XYZ file of C-alpha atoms in Angstrom:
194
model
C -60.395 -36.710 -19.493
C -57.194 -37.559 -17.676
C -57.394 -38.753 -14.084
C -54.676 -36.247 -13.135
C -54.145 -32.692 -14.302
C -51.824 -32.653 -17.287
C -48.958 -30.232 -16.747
C -48.701 -27.293 -19.129
C -45.355 -27.121 -20.964
C -45.651 -23.320 -20.996
C -45.847 -22.975 -17.208
C -43.506 -25.643 -15.824
C -39.979 -24.831 -14.724
C -36.773 -26.665 -13.914
C -36.301 -30.308 -14.878
C -39.862 -30.647 -16.179
C -39.327 -27.713 -18.552
C -36.023 -29.183 -19.775
C -37.689 -32.558 -20.348
C -40.627 -30.971 -22.208
C -38.211 -29.078 -24.463
C -36.364 -32.307 -25.258
C -39.599 -34.080 -26.193
C -40.859 -31.087 -28.188
C -37.666 -31.036 -30.280
C -38.449 -34.604 -31.347
C -42.232 -34.426 -31.891
C -42.765 -30.724 -32.524
C -45.184 -30.827 -29.578
C -45.466 -32.357 -26.115
C -47.738 -35.428 -26.044
C -50.325 -35.829 -23.295
C -48.503 -38.896 -21.956
C -45.470 -36.800 -21.038
C -47.719 -34.053 -19.632
C -49.323 -36.585 -17.291
C -46.095 -38.211 -16.163
C -44.190 -34.921 -15.809
C -44.921 -34.708 -12.081
C -41.908 -37.019 -11.990
C -39.541 -35.205 -14.359
C -36.593 -37.514 -13.738
C -38.770 -40.556 -14.410
C -40.238 -38.921 -17.509
C -36.777 -38.009 -18.768
C -35.470 -41.512 -18.034
C -38.456 -43.044 -19.838
C -37.794 -40.774 -22.807
C -34.124 -41.844 -22.857
C -35.124 -45.503 -22.525
C -37.629 -45.129 -25.366
C -34.995 -43.605 -27.637
C -32.430 -46.266 -26.719
C -34.923 -49.089 -27.262
C -35.793 -47.813 -30.735
C -32.197 -47.087 -31.760
C -30.132 -49.839 -30.130
C -29.717 -53.285 -31.623
C -30.122 -54.720 -35.090
C -33.924 -54.777 -35.457
C -35.146 -51.967 -37.681
C -37.298 -49.218 -36.174
C -40.322 -50.031 -38.332
C -40.528 -53.568 -36.936
C -40.123 -52.268 -33.390
C -43.068 -49.918 -34.029
C -45.098 -52.994 -34.984
C -44.058 -54.635 -31.688
C -45.149 -51.463 -29.863
C -48.551 -51.330 -31.599
C -49.237 -55.041 -31.044
C -48.181 -54.868 -27.388
C -50.295 -51.763 -26.793
C -53.342 -53.541 -28.151
C -52.651 -56.624 -26.003
C -52.550 -54.495 -22.841
C -55.635 -52.538 -23.951
C -54.005 -49.133 -24.386
C -55.735 -47.259 -27.183
C -53.482 -44.213 -26.674
C -50.303 -46.204 -27.348
C -51.910 -48.346 -30.059
C -52.960 -45.213 -31.934
C -49.585 -43.521 -31.342
C -47.720 -46.407 -32.930
C -50.234 -46.774 -35.739
C -49.458 -43.123 -36.517
C -45.731 -43.922 -36.469
C -46.347 -46.793 -38.903
C -48.431 -44.505 -41.121
C -45.377 -42.230 -41.371
C -43.449 -45.325 -42.549
C -45.995 -45.804 -45.358
C -48.378 -48.309 -43.763
C -52.085 -47.995 -44.508
C -54.620 -47.971 -41.689
C -55.832 -51.359 -42.891
C -52.308 -52.828 -42.810
C -51.866 -51.557 -39.249
C -55.171 -53.040 -38.127
C -54.433 -56.406 -39.765
C -51.139 -56.893 -37.950
C -52.573 -55.604 -34.662
C -55.466 -58.049 -35.041
C -53.008 -60.945 -35.383
C -52.822 -61.463 -39.120
C -49.416 -61.859 -40.776
C -48.382 -58.647 -42.502
C -47.534 -58.684 -46.194
C -45.117 -55.838 -45.399
C -43.038 -58.148 -43.200
C -41.019 -61.281 -43.894
C -42.028 -64.638 -42.417
C -39.179 -64.217 -39.936
C -40.480 -60.777 -38.904
C -44.066 -62.032 -38.617
C -42.800 -64.776 -36.281
C -41.203 -62.067 -34.126
C -44.482 -60.116 -34.079
C -46.344 -63.223 -32.896
C -43.730 -63.709 -30.178
C -44.030 -60.040 -29.155
C -47.804 -60.470 -28.967
C -47.365 -63.414 -26.575
C -44.908 -61.470 -24.405
C -47.239 -58.469 -24.445
C -50.296 -60.484 -23.490
C -48.677 -62.560 -20.763
C -44.904 -62.723 -20.288
C -45.205 -65.930 -18.244
C -46.665 -67.633 -21.342
C -43.261 -67.547 -23.041
C -41.811 -71.050 -23.195
C -38.516 -72.568 -24.275
C -40.383 -73.911 -27.305
C -41.479 -70.407 -28.377
C -37.918 -69.113 -28.095
C -36.589 -72.151 -29.975
C -39.086 -71.434 -32.785
C -37.695 -67.899 -33.054
C -34.161 -69.243 -33.260
C -35.274 -71.737 -35.922
C -36.360 -68.884 -38.232
C -33.123 -66.984 -37.693
C -33.497 -64.761 -34.635
C -30.402 -64.548 -32.439
C -30.268 -64.301 -28.661
C -29.428 -60.562 -28.740
C -32.387 -59.985 -31.078
C -34.722 -62.013 -28.849
C -33.659 -59.813 -25.924
C -34.309 -56.777 -28.140
C -37.856 -57.985 -28.880
C -38.573 -58.591 -25.187
C -37.118 -55.189 -24.226
C -39.336 -53.488 -26.820
C -42.410 -55.191 -25.397
C -41.400 -54.412 -21.802
C -41.037 -50.714 -22.621
C -44.495 -50.633 -24.169
C -46.099 -52.483 -21.254
C -44.651 -49.857 -18.883
C -45.719 -46.911 -21.041
C -49.173 -48.378 -21.652
C -49.720 -48.907 -17.932
C -49.180 -45.193 -17.354
C -51.430 -44.146 -20.238
C -54.290 -46.471 -19.259
C -54.180 -45.937 -15.491
C -54.037 -42.141 -15.859
C -56.585 -42.232 -18.720
C -54.346 -40.021 -20.837
C -56.496 -38.343 -23.500
C -55.909 -39.077 -27.147
C -54.079 -36.513 -29.256
C -56.092 -34.923 -32.086
C -54.216 -36.958 -34.706
C -55.113 -40.146 -32.788
C -58.800 -39.217 -32.708
C -58.701 -38.540 -36.447
C -57.006 -41.906 -37.037
C -59.474 -43.826 -34.884
C -62.389 -42.058 -36.575
C -61.239 -43.644 -39.856
C -63.757 -46.434 -40.582
C -60.888 -48.776 -41.508
C -59.310 -48.452 -38.070
C -61.953 -50.569 -36.301
C -60.495 -49.518 -32.942
C -62.489 -47.959 -30.150
C -61.521 -44.637 -28.665
C -60.288 -44.559 -25.075
C -59.140 -47.541 -23.094
C -60.858 -50.849 -23.706
């Protein structure tokens, strides 16, 4: 159960209603995360815009960014966000087992060596940003990542750390599809925050 009352999209007015309608157009529903944060409709709307920009801007494909999001969510112990991005990867054709493998730190057969290196870097940034060293960045460059792409990876992780903080601290409840996913024996993830 959430630590704050989740706002009802059917009863809110003003900026919160506009923001809920924007989110609903994208998802077909309003996720619990937005319902919990909607007490701050401008912040929620800005976060939504930032999320869209982070996914769309730059040269890294959305699928790889979703992997960054899932890995980061796991590193910061947010089951809500981990499950949300596993669902997004499932839509891209990933199996539950493939999602769990990459989240658990194994190289993904679905990704190139270059992309797996970026996932490992994202995991480090997600776990502890201060652990990033010049050597780690140089290793990314050595496999072909450019400075703009390195910034793109870090920005993706930063977005997910922010979002995960909200979900964990407010104990945002899992969506039904997340519960169903986590109930899959292959998921090996625990429900709720770690």
